[in-house]
Coordinates of C-alpha atoms in Angstrom, one line a residue:
Chain A
M226 CA 0.2 -0.1 0.3
L227 CA 2.7 2.5 0.6
R228 CA 4.2 2.2 -2.8
D229 CA 0.4 2.9 -4.6
M230 CA -0.1 5.9 -1.8
R231 CA 3.7 7.6 -3.1
T232 CA 2.2 6.9 -6.5
V233 CA -0.8 9.1 -5.0
V234 CA 1.1 11.7 -3.7
W235 CA 3.3 12.0 -6.9
K236 CA 1.1 12.7 -8.9
E237 CA -1.0 15.2 -5.9
I238 CA 2.3 17.3 -6.1
K239 CA 3.2 17.3 -9.1
E240 CA -0.3 18.9 -9.6
I241 CA 0.2 21.3 -6.5
L242 CA 3.4 22.6 -7.9
G243 CA 2.0 23.2 -11.4
Q244 CA -1.5 25.8 -10.5
Q245 CA -1.6 28.5 -12.4
G246 CA -2.3 31.7 -10.8
R247 CA -3.5 30.6 -7.7
F248 CA -1.8 32.2 -4.4
K249 CA -1.8 29.3 -2.3
G250 CA -0.6 26.7 -4.8
G251 CA 2.4 26.6 -7.1
K252 CA 5.7 27.2 -7.5
V253 CA 4.9 31.3 -6.9
G254 CA 2.8 30.8 -4.2
M255 CA 5.5 28.7 -1.9
L256 CA 8.2 31.0 -2.7
I257 CA 5.7 34.3 -1.8
F258 CA 5.2 31.6 1.7
L259 CA 8.6 31.3 2.4
A260 CA 9.2 34.8 1.8
V261 CA 7.1 35.9 4.4
F262 CA 7.0 33.1 6.5
G263 CA 10.7 32.2 6.4
I264 CA 12.3 35.8 6.2
V265 CA 10.3 38.8 7.3
L266 CA 8.0 38.0 10.1
P267 CA 11.8 35.9 11.6
L268 CA 13.1 39.0 11.0
Q269 CA 10.5 41.6 12.8
N270 CA 10.5 39.4 15.9
G271 CA 14.1 39.4 16.1
P272 CA 16.0 37.0 18.3
D273 CA 12.6 36.0 19.8
W274 CA 12.1 34.2 17.1
I275 CA 14.1 31.4 18.1
R276 CA 14.4 31.8 21.7
S277 CA 11.1 31.7 23.0
P278 CA 8.7 28.6 23.0
L279 CA 5.8 30.3 22.6
V280 CA 7.1 30.4 19.0
L281 CA 5.0 26.8 18.9
I282 CA 2.0 29.0 18.8
Y283 CA 3.3 30.6 15.9
W284 CA 3.9 27.6 13.8
A285 CA 0.7 25.5 14.8
W286 CA -1.2 27.6 12.7
V287 CA 1.4 27.4 9.5
P288 CA 0.5 23.8 8.3
F289 CA -3.5 24.4 9.0
L290 CA -3.5 27.5 6.3
L291 CA -0.9 25.7 4.0
A292 CA -3.0 22.5 3.9
S293 CA -6.7 24.1 3.3
G294 CA -5.0 25.9 0.4
V295 CA -4.9 22.8 -1.1
V296 CA -7.0 19.4 0.6
A297 CA -10.2 20.7 -1.1
D298 CA -9.3 19.8 -4.2
S299 CA -8.2 16.2 -3.4
F300 CA -11.5 15.5 -3.8
A301 CA -14.0 17.3 -5.5
G302 CA -11.8 18.5 -7.4
E303 CA -10.8 14.8 -8.9
R304 CA -15.1 15.2 -9.2
E305 CA -15.2 18.6 -10.7
R306 CA -12.7 17.3 -13.7
H307 CA -14.0 14.1 -13.8
T308 CA -10.6 12.3 -13.5
L309 CA -12.6 10.5 -10.5
E310 CA -14.5 7.8 -11.6
T311 CA -11.3 6.8 -14.3
L312 CA -9.2 6.9 -10.9
L313 CA -11.8 4.6 -9.1
A314 CA -11.6 2.2 -11.9
S315 CA -8.3 1.5 -11.2
R316 CA -6.3 -0.9 -9.2
L317 CA -6.1 1.2 -6.3
T318 CA -7.1 0.0 -3.3
D319 CA -9.6 2.4 -1.3
R320 CA -6.9 2.8 1.3
A321 CA -4.2 3.7 -1.0
I322 CA -6.3 6.5 -2.7
L323 CA -7.2 7.8 0.8
A324 CA -3.6 7.8 2.0
G325 CA -2.1 9.1 -1.2
K326 CA -4.9 12.3 -0.8
I327 CA -4.2 13.0 2.7
G328 CA -0.4 12.2 2.5
A329 CA 0.0 14.7 -0.2
A330 CA -1.7 17.4 1.4
V331 CA 0.7 16.8 4.7
V332 CA 3.3 16.2 2.6
Y333 CA 3.3 20.1 1.4
A334 CA 1.8 21.5 4.2
W335 CA 4.3 20.1 7.3
G336 CA 7.0 20.2 4.5
L337 CA 6.7 23.7 3.6
T338 CA 6.1 24.7 6.7
L339 CA 9.3 23.0 8.0
V340 CA 11.5 25.1 5.4
C341 CA 9.9 27.6 6.8
V342 CA 11.0 27.1 10.4
L343 CA 14.8 26.4 8.8
A344 CA 14.7 29.3 6.7
G345 CA 13.7 31.4 9.7
A346 CA 16.8 30.0 11.8
A347 CA 19.0 31.2 9.3
A348 CA 17.4 34.2 9.0
I349 CA 18.1 35.0 12.4
N350 CA 21.1 33.5 12.6
I351 CA 22.4 35.9 9.4
A352 CA 21.2 39.0 11.1
Y353 CA 21.6 38.7 14.9
G354 CA 24.4 35.4 14.7
Q355 CA 27.6 37.2 15.2
G356 CA 29.4 34.3 14.8
R357 CA 27.0 32.1 17.4
L358 CA 24.9 29.5 15.9
L359 CA 20.9 30.7 17.0
F360 CA 18.9 27.5 17.2
Y361 CA 15.5 26.4 18.7
A362 CA 16.2 24.7 22.3
A363 CA 16.0 20.8 21.9
P364 CA 12.7 20.2 23.6
V365 CA 11.2 23.7 21.3
A366 CA 12.3 22.1 18.4
A367 CA 10.8 18.6 18.6
G368 CA 7.3 20.4 19.9
I369 CA 7.6 22.4 16.2
V370 CA 8.0 18.8 14.6
G371 CA 5.5 17.1 16.4
L372 CA 3.0 19.8 16.0
T373 CA 3.1 21.0 13.0
F374 CA 3.1 17.3 11.2
L375 CA 0.0 16.8 14.1
V376 CA -1.5 20.1 12.9
A377 CA -1.0 19.4 9.0
L378 CA -2.5 15.9 9.6
L379 CA -5.4 16.8 11.3
A380 CA -6.0 19.5 8.6
S381 CA -5.6 17.3 5.8
G382 CA -7.6 14.3 7.4
L383 CA -10.4 17.2 7.9
G384 CA -9.9 18.5 4.7
V385 CA -10.6 15.2 2.7
L386 CA -13.4 14.5 4.7
V387 CA -15.3 17.6 3.8
S388 CA -14.0 16.6 -0.1
L389 CA -15.2 13.3 -0.1
R390 CA -18.9 15.1 0.0
A391 CA -18.5 18.0 -1.6
A392 CA -19.4 18.5 -5.5
T393 CA -17.7 21.1 -6.1
V394 CA -14.1 22.8 -4.9
R395 CA -15.6 25.7 -4.0
Q396 CA -18.4 24.2 -1.3
A397 CA -15.2 22.2 -0.5
Q398 CA -13.5 25.5 0.7
Q399 CA -16.2 26.9 2.2
T400 CA -17.6 23.3 3.9
F401 CA -13.6 23.6 5.0
S402 CA -13.8 27.0 6.7
I403 CA -16.8 26.6 8.4
A404 CA -15.1 24.0 10.3
F405 CA -12.2 26.4 10.6
L406 CA -14.3 28.6 12.3
L407 CA -15.3 26.1 14.9
M408 CA -12.7 25.7 16.2
F409 CA -12.9 29.2 17.3
I410 CA -15.9 28.0 19.7
P411 CA -14.4 27.6 22.8
L412 CA -12.9 31.6 22.6
F413 CA -16.6 32.6 22.5
V414 CA -17.8 30.1 25.0
L415 CA -15.1 30.7 27.6
P416 CA -16.1 34.4 28.4
M417 CA -19.8 32.8 29.0
L418 CA -18.6 29.9 31.5
P419 CA -19.6 30.7 35.1
A420 CA -17.1 32.7 36.5
D421 CA -15.9 30.2 39.5
L422 CA -15.2 27.3 36.6
K423 CA -13.0 30.6 34.7
A424 CA -11.0 30.8 37.7
K425 CA -10.2 27.3 37.7
L426 CA -9.4 27.1 34.3
L427 CA -7.1 30.2 34.3
A428 CA -5.5 28.5 37.4
A429 CA -5.0 25.1 35.6
V430 CA -3.3 26.5 32.9
S431 CA -1.2 29.5 34.0
G432 CA 0.0 26.7 36.2
L433 CA 1.6 24.6 33.2
D434 CA 4.5 25.9 31.3
A435 CA 4.7 26.2 27.6
M436 CA 6.5 22.8 27.1
A437 CA 3.7 20.7 29.5
A438 CA 0.9 22.9 27.8
A439 CA 2.3 22.1 24.0
L440 CA 3.0 18.0 25.3
V441 CA -1.0 18.3 26.5
V442 CA -2.3 19.9 22.8
I443 CA 0.3 17.3 21.1
L444 CA -1.8 14.7 22.9
I445 CA -5.2 15.9 22.2
L446 CA -4.2 16.7 18.2
A447 CA -3.1 13.2 18.3
V448 CA -6.5 11.9 19.5
A449 CA -8.4 14.2 17.3
D450 CA -5.9 12.5 14.4
A451 CA -6.7 9.5 15.1
V452 CA -10.8 10.0 15.3
I453 CA -10.8 12.1 12.0
L454 CA -8.7 9.3 9.8
A455 CA -10.5 6.8 11.3
V456 CA -14.2 8.6 10.3
A457 CA -12.2 9.2 6.8
D458 CA -11.3 5.2 6.3
A459 CA -14.7 5.0 7.1
R460 CA -16.8 7.1 5.1
F461 CA -14.9 6.6 2.0
R462 CA -16.3 3.9 -0.4
R463 CA -15.7 3.8 -3.7
N464 CA -19.7 2.9 -4.7
R465 CA -20.5 5.8 -2.8
L466 CA -18.3 8.4 -4.5
I467 CA -19.4 7.1 -8.1
L468 CA -23.1 7.8 -6.9
D469 CA -22.3 11.0 -5.6
Chain B
M1212 CA -15.4 -23.0 -27.5
S1213 CA -13.1 -19.6 -26.9
E1214 CA -13.1 -18.5 -23.1
I1215 CA -15.6 -16.6 -21.4
V1216 CA -14.2 -13.2 -20.0
I1217 CA -17.6 -11.7 -19.2
R1218 CA -20.9 -13.5 -17.7
T1219 CA -23.5 -11.7 -16.5
E1220 CA -26.6 -13.5 -14.7
N1221 CA -29.6 -11.5 -14.0
L1222 CA -27.8 -8.6 -13.5
G1223 CA -29.6 -5.7 -12.7
R1224 CA -29.4 -2.5 -11.0
D1225 CA -32.1 0.1 -9.8
F1226 CA -31.6 3.9 -8.7
K1227 CA -34.9 5.0 -6.5
T1228 CA -36.9 4.9 -8.8
V1229 CA -35.5 3.9 -12.1
R1230 CA -34.4 0.4 -13.2
A1231 CA -31.1 0.9 -14.7
V1232 CA -30.1 -2.7 -16.0
D1233 CA -32.5 -5.6 -15.8
G1234 CA -32.2 -8.6 -15.7
L1235 CA -29.2 -8.9 -18.3
D1236 CA -27.8 -12.2 -19.2
L1237 CA -24.4 -11.9 -21.2
E1238 CA -21.7 -14.0 -22.2
V1239 CA -18.7 -11.8 -24.1
P1240 CA -16.3 -14.1 -25.2
A1241 CA -12.3 -13.7 -25.0
G1242 CA -10.3 -11.9 -27.6
I1243 CA -13.0 -9.5 -29.7
V1244 CA -14.7 -6.4 -29.6
F1245 CA -17.6 -6.6 -28.1
G1246 CA -20.0 -4.4 -29.2
F1247 CA -22.3 -2.8 -26.7
L1248 CA -25.2 -0.6 -28.2
G1249 CA -28.3 1.1 -26.7
P1250 CA -30.2 4.7 -27.2
N1251 CA -29.1 7.5 -24.7
G1252 CA -29.9 6.6 -21.5
A1253 CA -30.0 2.5 -21.9
G1254 CA -27.6 1.5 -19.3
K1255 CA -24.7 0.8 -21.0
T1256 CA -22.7 2.9 -18.5
T1257 CA -24.5 1.4 -15.2
T1258 CA -23.0 -1.8 -16.4
I1259 CA -19.8 -1.2 -17.5
R1260 CA -19.6 0.2 -13.9
L1261 CA -21.3 -2.9 -12.2
L1262 CA -18.9 -4.9 -14.1
L1263 CA -15.9 -3.2 -12.7
G1264 CA -17.6 -3.3 -9.5
L1265 CA -18.0 0.5 -9.0
L1266 CA -21.4 -0.2 -8.2
E1267 CA -23.2 -2.7 -6.2
P1268 CA -25.6 -4.9 -8.3
S1269 CA -29.9 -4.5 -6.6
R1270 CA -29.9 -8.5 -8.0
G1271 CA -28.4 -11.0 -10.0
R1272 CA -24.5 -11.5 -10.4
A1273 CA -21.5 -10.6 -12.9
E1274 CA -18.6 -13.0 -13.3
V1275 CA -15.8 -10.4 -14.9
L1276 CA -12.2 -12.5 -16.1
G1277 CA -12.9 -15.8 -14.3
R1278 CA -14.2 -13.2 -11.0
D1279 CA -17.3 -12.7 -9.1
V1280 CA -17.0 -9.0 -9.3
A1281 CA -19.4 -8.5 -6.1
A1282 CA -16.3 -10.3 -4.0
R1283 CA -13.3 -9.6 -6.1
G1284 CA -13.6 -6.6 -7.4
A1285 CA -10.2 -5.2 -6.7
E1286 CA -9.0 -8.2 -9.1
V1287 CA -11.2 -7.5 -12.0
R1288 CA -10.2 -3.3 -11.6
A1289 CA -6.7 -5.1 -11.7
L1290 CA -6.3 -6.8 -14.9
S1291 CA -8.6 -4.5 -16.8
G1292 CA -8.6 -0.7 -18.5
A1293 CA -11.2 2.0 -18.8
L1294 CA -11.8 4.6 -20.6
L1295 CA -15.1 5.6 -18.9
E1296 CA -17.8 8.1 -20.1
Q1297 CA -15.0 11.1 -19.5
S1298 CA -11.5 11.0 -20.4
G1299 CA -10.4 11.3 -16.8
L1300 CA -7.6 13.2 -17.5
Y1301 CA -5.7 15.7 -15.5
E1302 CA -5.5 18.1 -17.5
R1303 CA -2.9 20.6 -15.7
L1304 CA -0.5 17.5 -16.1
S1305 CA 1.2 16.7 -19.1
A1306 CA 0.2 14.2 -21.5
A1307 CA 3.5 12.1 -20.5
D1308 CA 2.9 12.7 -16.5
N1309 CA -0.6 11.3 -17.5
L1310 CA 0.5 8.4 -18.7
E1311 CA 3.7 8.2 -16.1
Y1312 CA 0.9 8.4 -13.1
Y1313 CA -1.1 5.0 -14.6
G1314 CA 2.1 3.2 -15.7
R1315 CA 3.1 3.6 -12.0
I1316 CA -0.4 2.8 -10.6
W1317 CA -0.3 0.0 -13.2
R1318 CA 3.0 -0.9 -11.5
L1319 CA 4.8 -1.1 -14.8
S1320 CA 8.7 -1.0 -13.8
E1321 CA 10.5 2.6 -15.1
A1322 CA 12.1 0.6 -17.9
D1323 CA 8.6 -1.0 -18.8
R1324 CA 6.6 2.7 -18.3
R1325 CA 9.4 4.8 -20.8
A1326 CA 8.8 2.1 -23.3
R1327 CA 5.0 1.5 -23.3
I1328 CA 4.6 5.0 -23.0
R1329 CA 7.0 5.9 -26.2
E1330 CA 5.3 2.4 -28.0
L1331 CA 1.5 4.2 -27.3
L1332 CA 2.7 8.1 -27.7
G1333 CA 3.8 7.1 -31.2
H1334 CA 1.2 5.1 -32.3
F1335 CA -1.2 7.2 -32.1
G1336 CA 1.1 10.3 -33.2
L1337 CA 1.5 12.1 -29.9
W1338 CA 4.9 11.3 -29.1
D1339 CA 6.4 15.1 -30.1
R1340 CA 3.8 16.7 -28.0
R1341 CA 3.8 14.6 -24.9
G1342 CA 5.1 17.8 -22.9
E1343 CA 2.1 19.6 -23.1
P1344 CA -0.6 19.5 -20.8
A1345 CA -3.3 17.6 -21.4
G1346 CA -5.9 20.4 -21.4
R1347 CA -4.1 22.2 -24.1
W1348 CA -5.2 19.4 -26.5
S1349 CA -7.9 18.8 -28.9
R1350 CA -10.7 16.4 -27.7
G1351 CA -9.9 13.6 -30.3
M1352 CA -5.5 14.1 -29.4
K1353 CA -7.2 13.9 -25.3
Q1354 CA -9.4 11.0 -26.7
K1355 CA -6.5 9.1 -28.2
L1356 CA -4.3 9.6 -24.9
A1357 CA -7.4 8.4 -22.7
V1358 CA -7.3 5.2 -24.8
A1359 CA -3.1 4.9 -24.8
R1360 CA -3.5 5.3 -20.7
A1361 CA -6.5 2.2 -21.0
L1362 CA -4.4 0.0 -22.8
L1363 CA -0.9 1.3 -21.2
H1364 CA -0.5 -2.0 -18.6
R1365 CA -1.7 -4.3 -21.0
P1366 CA -5.1 -5.2 -19.9
R1367 CA -6.6 -8.2 -20.5
L1368 CA -10.5 -6.8 -20.8
V1369 CA -10.4 -3.3 -21.8
F1370 CA -13.9 -0.8 -21.6
L1371 CA -14.2 1.8 -23.6
D1372 CA -17.6 3.8 -23.4
E1373 CA -18.3 5.9 -26.7
P1374 CA -15.0 6.4 -27.3
T1375 CA -15.8 8.5 -30.0
A1376 CA -18.6 10.5 -28.7
G1377 CA -18.5 14.3 -29.3
L1378 CA -15.4 13.6 -31.8
D1379 CA -15.8 15.4 -35.3
P1380 CA -15.8 12.8 -38.0
V1381 CA -12.2 12.9 -39.0
A1382 CA -11.0 12.8 -35.4
A1383 CA -13.8 9.6 -35.0
A1384 CA -12.5 7.7 -38.3
S1385 CA -8.8 7.7 -37.3
L1386 CA -10.1 7.2 -33.1
R1387 CA -11.6 4.0 -34.9
D1388 CA -8.6 3.1 -37.3
D1389 CA -6.4 3.6 -34.3
L1390 CA -9.0 1.2 -32.2
A1391 CA -9.4 -1.5 -34.7
G1392 CA -5.6 -2.0 -35.0
L1393 CA -4.5 -1.6 -31.4
A1394 CA -7.7 -4.9 -30.3
A1395 CA -5.8 -6.1 -32.9
R1396 CA -2.3 -6.3 -31.8
E1397 CA -2.5 -6.5 -28.2
G1398 CA -5.0 -9.2 -28.1
A1399 CA -7.6 -8.0 -25.5
T1400 CA -11.1 -8.2 -25.2
V1401 CA -12.7 -4.9 -25.9
F1402 CA -16.0 -4.0 -24.3
L1403 CA -17.1 -1.5 -26.5
T1404 CA -20.3 1.3 -25.9
T1405 CA -21.8 3.1 -28.2
H1406 CA -24.8 4.3 -30.2
N1407 CA -23.2 4.8 -33.4
L1408 CA -24.2 1.8 -34.9
D1409 CA -21.4 2.4 -38.3
E1410 CA -18.9 2.4 -35.7
A1411 CA -20.2 -0.5 -33.8
E1412 CA -20.4 -2.2 -37.5
R1413 CA -17.2 -2.0 -38.4
L1414 CA -15.3 -2.7 -35.3
C1415 CA -17.7 -5.2 -33.9
R1416 CA -17.7 -9.0 -34.0
R1417 CA -20.7 -9.6 -31.9
V1418 CA -23.0 -6.9 -30.5
A1419 CA -25.2 -6.8 -27.7
I1420 CA -28.5 -4.2 -27.9
I1421 CA -30.1 -3.0 -24.9
R1422 CA -32.6 -0.4 -24.1
S1423 CA -34.2 0.3 -20.8
G1424 CA -31.6 -1.6 -19.0
R1425 CA -32.9 -4.7 -20.9
L1426 CA -30.8 -7.4 -23.2
L1427 CA -32.8 -7.0 -26.6
A1428 CA -30.8 -9.1 -29.0
E1429 CA -27.0 -10.0 -28.8
G1430 CA -24.9 -12.1 -32.1
P1431 CA -23.2 -11.2 -34.8
V1432 CA -23.6 -8.0 -36.7
D1433 CA -24.9 -10.4 -40.0
E1434 CA -26.7 -12.3 -37.8
L1435 CA -28.6 -9.4 -36.1
K1436 CA -29.1 -7.7 -39.3
R1437 CA -30.7 -10.2 -40.7
G1438 CA -33.3 -10.9 -37.6
P1439 CA -36.2 -8.0 -37.1
A1440 CA -35.0 -6.3 -40.1
A1441 CA -35.1 -9.4 -43.0
P1442 CA -34.8 -8.5 -46.5
A1443 CA -37.2 -6.9 -48.4
T1444 CA -38.5 -6.9 -52.3
D1445 CA -40.9 -4.1 -52.8
V1446 CA -43.3 -4.1 -55.7
R1447 CA -45.3 -1.1 -57.6
G1448 CA -47.9 -2.1 -59.9
R1449 CA -51.4 -3.9 -60.3
G1450 CA -53.2 -7.0 -60.2
F1451 CA -51.7 -8.4 -57.1
T1452 CA -54.7 -10.7 -56.7
P1453 CA -55.2 -13.4 -53.6
A1454 CA -53.9 -15.9 -55.6
L1455 CA -50.9 -14.1 -56.9
T1456 CA -50.2 -13.0 -53.4
G1457 CA -51.0 -16.4 -51.9
R1458 CA -48.7 -18.0 -54.8
I1459 CA -45.7 -15.8 -54.1
G1460 CA -46.5 -17.2 -50.4
A1461 CA -45.6 -20.3 -50.9
L1462 CA -42.4 -19.2 -52.9
P1463 CA -38.9 -20.9 -51.2
G1464 CA -37.5 -18.7 -49.5
V1465 CA -40.2 -16.2 -48.5
A1466 CA -41.1 -15.0 -44.8
G1467 CA -44.4 -13.1 -45.8
V1468 CA -46.6 -11.1 -48.7
E1469 CA -49.0 -7.6 -47.8
A1470 CA -50.2 -6.1 -50.6
A1471 CA -52.0 -2.9 -50.6
D1472 CA -52.7 0.0 -52.4
G1473 CA -50.7 -1.0 -55.6
R1474 CA -47.8 -2.0 -53.7
L1475 CA -46.7 -5.3 -53.0
T1476 CA -44.1 -6.4 -50.3
V1477 CA -42.1 -9.3 -49.8
I1478 CA -40.1 -10.7 -46.3
W1479 CA -37.6 -12.8 -46.9
K1480 CA -36.1 -15.2 -44.7
E1481 CA -32.6 -15.7 -46.6
A1482 CA -31.1 -13.6 -49.9
P1483 CA -34.0 -12.5 -51.9
D1484 CA -34.6 -14.8 -55.3
T1485 CA -35.8 -12.1 -57.4
S1486 CA -35.7 -13.9 -60.8
A1487 CA -38.1 -16.3 -59.2
L1488 CA -40.2 -13.5 -57.9
L1489 CA -40.8 -12.0 -61.0
R1490 CA -41.7 -15.3 -63.0
A1491 CA -44.3 -15.1 -60.3
L1492 CA -45.9 -12.1 -60.9
V1493 CA -45.2 -12.6 -64.4
D1494 CA -46.8 -16.1 -64.4
G1495 CA -49.5 -14.4 -62.0
G1496 CA -50.9 -11.9 -64.8
A1497 CA -49.3 -8.7 -62.5
E1498 CA -48.5 -5.8 -64.3
V1499 CA -44.7 -4.5 -62.7
D1500 CA -44.0 -1.1 -62.9
E1501 CA -41.2 -0.9 -60.7
I1502 CA -39.1 -3.2 -58.7
T1503 CA -37.1 -2.6 -55.6
A1504 CA -34.8 -4.6 -53.9
R1505 CA -34.6 -2.7 -49.2
K1506 CA -31.2 -4.3 -47.9
A1507 CA -30.9 -5.4 -44.4
T1508 CA -29.0 -2.6 -42.5
F1509 CA -27.9 -2.5 -39.2
E1510 CA -29.4 1.0 -38.4
A1511 CA -32.6 -0.9 -40.0
A1512 CA -32.4 -3.4 -37.7
F1513 CA -31.4 -1.5 -34.5
L1514 CA -34.0 0.8 -34.8
K1515 CA -36.5 -1.6 -35.1
L1516 CA -35.6 -3.6 -32.4
V1517 CA -35.7 -0.5 -30.2
K1518 CA -38.9 0.7 -31.7
D1519 CA -40.4 -2.4 -30.8
E1520 CA -39.7 -2.7 -27.4
G1521 CA -40.5 1.0 -26.5
E1522 CA -43.8 0.1 -28.1
E1523 CA -44.0 -2.3 -26.2
N1524 CA -43.4 -1.3 -22.8
A1525 CA -43.2 2.0 -22.6
S1526 CA -42.6 2.3 -18.8
C1527 CA -40.4 -0.7 -18.8
S1528 CA -37.7 1.8 -17.3
A1529 CA -39.8 2.0 -14.2
I1530 CA -39.6 0.0 -11.3

């Protein structure tokens, strides 16, 4: 199955890189993204960019943004461009197709995020290094790698799940945007909580150090990823897709 | 007896209130181009989807390449090639990359992929433009590329769903010639759906005709021509008495005689014996102004079959 998955990833990445006239895809879009997130923002923030563990919060959003730009196209795009049925009539198994689609979005989003992370570190070293090597502390680096992977997987899995049932890419993007907004629900709910519960929650959170909090988030994300992947696997049915 | 590559027994598929395929019993021998004909909405595409295991049947069963499709659909797909209703090409990818992708999907080795892509694109005259995005090509070129993709892994069975639909006559003729040549050279069984009767007559050794999901006829084209649209002779003149029509009806090879309004129509069971008919007319005292042989054509046979079925059961597609 890994070989088939790699084949699907190969095609998807080739299509993403070949996209023209779209900001979020294509080589030009990638270069702009790299320039903004890998050079401009790190230089604006200075050495804190790699010293502070709070940088984890920033990096967690980047793969989500990147994956959301390409993943809506995964099945809805194939359906819209009438290539899905031919793909389903091939020897690829359901799981290989699904894993390939999710894998491609992860490779793109996570890969480009890590390139931005490294470019940011390089930019900081060039601007502020003064002969010394400045780099993320090992736990922060590990946190960035793990967190960005899990976020990329979550966004890709969620996006593929939405794209599976969407008739068009636009519909998939709209649904995905709504799902994205739902993630902000805690921010709206928090002020409405009873004062004593709010105080307890704040005390629990403020008691955590940044790395412990990151670990909790990573664990929650790992569980969410597992759930999303299981749901996507259960919902991917060749004959349902043909009828859709 | 030759191997049977497709066998269906009472195969059926319903979509809500519509019976798309209805009790289909079919046998397709190996190594031929088999035409699956019918008007739009007859159930041709649904049948292909059922045979490829892309849809589950509502009843009955299908066996393709010796495998039960319901249980071993993945194996059937692995051994088959398909050009479905849409060409299914990735228009942002180049022609070569489209074939490269499917070559990888079918797990051809790198060397085999290269050789096969060159061979097929060369055969279709597309090799020099292999680097262009498929989306920039004409419809005829895209269809050729899609046929090349369906044949890439040398499948034993190829499903081609209306491959020349929407092509201009020149592109259609060119693709037809290529298909005939390739089918013969590759030795694959081709299951071809079309509503182009000329195409079916030229390419197919055997054909099946369906309407409203029901099989109306199956057999070699020549045999079907002789069936419902048997050859006939029309005679215009006078003196077609009941005694004369009786004598003509008794002639060898005559299936039936109708006389009305100065016109006599003789239906033949086999090749018409016009000289015997003329002798009978002259001996019977008829005056003949004009005599015309009506040849059995595949189109006439097809239209008669489809029309008869339509009249017989106008609402057969509804459950």
